[in-house]
XYZ file of C-alpha atoms in Angstrom:
179
model
C 42.028 14.027 -5.533
C 38.443 12.921 -6.139
C 37.468 16.420 -7.269
C 40.371 16.492 -9.708
C 39.420 13.107 -11.139
C 35.770 14.139 -11.421
C 36.776 16.980 -13.752
C 39.598 15.073 -15.484
C 42.072 17.544 -13.966
C 45.481 16.919 -12.449
C 47.699 18.602 -9.899
C 51.066 18.310 -8.227
C 50.960 17.639 -4.497
C 54.028 19.000 -2.687
C 54.196 16.789 0.383
C 55.945 17.432 3.680
C 57.632 14.415 5.251
C 55.778 14.613 8.552
C 52.514 14.220 6.615
C 53.901 11.287 4.640
C 54.923 9.649 7.944
C 51.543 10.358 9.547
C 49.513 9.153 6.542
C 51.636 6.954 4.276
C 48.482 5.316 2.930
C 47.347 8.650 1.436
C 50.698 9.232 -0.227
C 50.733 5.710 -1.606
C 47.150 5.967 -2.873
C 47.750 9.328 -4.574
C 50.834 7.932 -6.260
C 49.049 4.743 -7.357
C 46.183 6.830 -8.770
C 48.710 8.671 -10.950
C 48.912 11.992 -9.145
C 52.233 13.792 -9.223
C 53.851 14.192 -5.821
C 56.823 16.455 -5.239
C 59.147 17.477 -2.425
C 58.288 20.051 0.251
C 61.023 18.848 2.698
C 60.714 16.691 5.805
C 59.365 19.379 8.145
C 58.686 22.688 6.340
C 61.836 24.408 7.645
C 63.046 27.574 5.960
C 65.949 26.096 3.987
C 67.942 29.318 3.693
C 68.282 29.435 7.493
C 69.977 26.007 7.579
C 73.462 24.690 6.911
C 74.008 22.796 3.675
C 74.129 19.488 5.534
C 70.763 20.195 7.191
C 68.890 21.436 4.127
C 70.218 18.569 2.017
C 69.049 16.167 4.697
C 65.557 17.704 4.822
C 65.222 17.454 1.040
C 66.894 14.084 0.470
C 65.315 12.379 3.496
C 61.872 13.398 2.253
C 62.597 11.938 -1.169
C 63.863 8.721 0.464
C 60.705 8.488 2.589
C 58.531 8.964 -0.485
C 60.541 6.369 -2.406
C 60.174 3.901 0.466
C 56.371 4.097 0.155
C 55.998 4.436 -3.629
C 59.198 3.249 -5.293
C 59.411 6.635 -7.054
C 61.524 9.762 -6.749
C 60.029 13.205 -6.263
C 60.536 15.227 -9.456
C 60.392 18.784 -8.091
C 61.125 20.831 -4.992
C 58.947 23.553 -3.564
C 61.058 25.152 -0.848
C 58.958 26.110 2.167
C 57.974 29.793 2.092
C 59.404 29.948 -1.450
C 62.758 30.593 0.203
C 65.846 29.433 -1.671
C 69.345 30.579 -2.583
C 71.848 29.783 -5.345
C 73.041 26.638 -3.539
C 69.517 25.246 -3.272
C 68.815 26.374 -6.827
C 71.851 24.371 -7.980
C 70.505 21.028 -6.713
C 69.189 18.316 -9.036
C 65.596 19.421 -8.464
C 63.674 21.961 -10.450
C 62.381 24.501 -7.956
C 58.685 25.141 -8.442
C 57.245 28.350 -7.049
C 53.955 30.056 -7.939
C 52.547 33.253 -9.378
C 49.091 33.003 -7.789
C 48.819 32.731 -4.020
C 45.245 33.072 -2.776
C 46.586 32.866 0.806
C 44.136 30.084 1.622
C 46.104 29.293 4.789
C 45.385 32.809 6.034
C 41.872 33.639 4.816
C 40.261 30.196 5.235
C 37.427 31.608 3.119
C 36.392 29.610 0.037
C 34.859 32.622 -1.759
C 37.999 34.729 -1.263
C 40.191 31.843 -2.457
C 37.928 31.333 -5.479
C 37.934 35.035 -6.391
C 41.666 35.412 -5.903
C 42.433 32.578 -8.310
C 39.833 33.667 -10.877
C 40.908 37.310 -10.812
C 44.526 36.314 -11.467
C 44.099 33.276 -13.727
C 46.382 33.188 -16.734
C 47.756 30.765 -19.274
C 50.656 28.897 -17.654
C 49.962 30.114 -14.128
C 51.015 28.076 -11.123
C 48.621 28.341 -8.192
C 49.697 27.678 -4.607
C 47.007 26.000 -2.498
C 46.910 23.812 0.587
C 44.690 20.729 0.487
C 44.615 20.484 4.278
C 41.933 23.184 4.574
C 38.252 22.379 3.916
C 37.752 25.917 2.570
C 40.395 25.279 -0.086
C 38.674 22.051 -1.119
C 35.388 23.966 -1.442
C 37.089 26.635 -3.538
C 38.599 23.980 -5.836
C 35.148 22.416 -6.320
C 33.938 25.789 -7.615
C 37.116 26.739 -9.450
C 37.705 23.784 -11.745
C 34.404 23.975 -13.665
C 34.641 27.770 -13.863
C 38.232 27.651 -15.126
C 37.240 24.974 -17.637
C 34.428 27.233 -18.912
C 37.079 29.950 -19.360
C 39.102 27.464 -21.480
C 41.724 26.854 -18.824
C 42.860 23.332 -18.047
C 43.913 22.400 -14.494
C 47.062 20.278 -14.775
C 50.115 19.047 -12.872
C 53.507 20.704 -13.256
C 54.745 17.914 -15.553
C 51.631 18.159 -17.720
C 52.002 21.932 -17.912
C 55.613 21.526 -19.055
C 54.532 19.004 -21.715
C 51.691 21.216 -22.955
C 54.025 24.220 -23.156
C 56.888 22.146 -24.619
C 59.044 23.492 -21.802
C 62.354 21.893 -20.847
C 63.619 23.363 -17.587
C 67.218 23.671 -16.497
C 68.080 22.290 -13.062
C 69.131 25.726 -11.830
C 65.782 27.365 -12.511
C 63.147 28.555 -10.091
C 59.875 28.356 -12.008
C 56.860 30.451 -11.016
C 54.850 30.100 -14.230
C 55.285 28.498 -17.647
C 54.165 30.240 -20.790
C 56.081 29.789 -24.026
């Protein structure tokens, strides 16, 4: 978050409920600082493997937990593993996916993460990254100024939608926004 603020950038943090429970102070602080926080379920289960009752619980319980700590609702859903079906797509959340995945969770190499994002950067791209890895944080420190020099702006999902004058339908799965 500090890196983003340093470069006047924004992002959307898709939070898992077990992390909100473990560190509610971080969630609350991010929210109070104006960062967008969205739903990544209570425990990162693959939603398409669950019954409707269970996947609704994992989504709605996470939103309720977030609301308990911030007073706000989560605006978007990123289903774990990007796995969804028509039932999940039909919920009141916009499903946010990605079109750039530097596989930071796998490589744990800041240079590879940096190069992967730079080599695939595009107007309206949505990048998937995990802020729990120090290598990802290092890559972001290098990426933001470089992307800015290339005339890209690093923004949250809501800001990207505003910039692109994009009004999503609730039954969409969005992987990039470019009108």
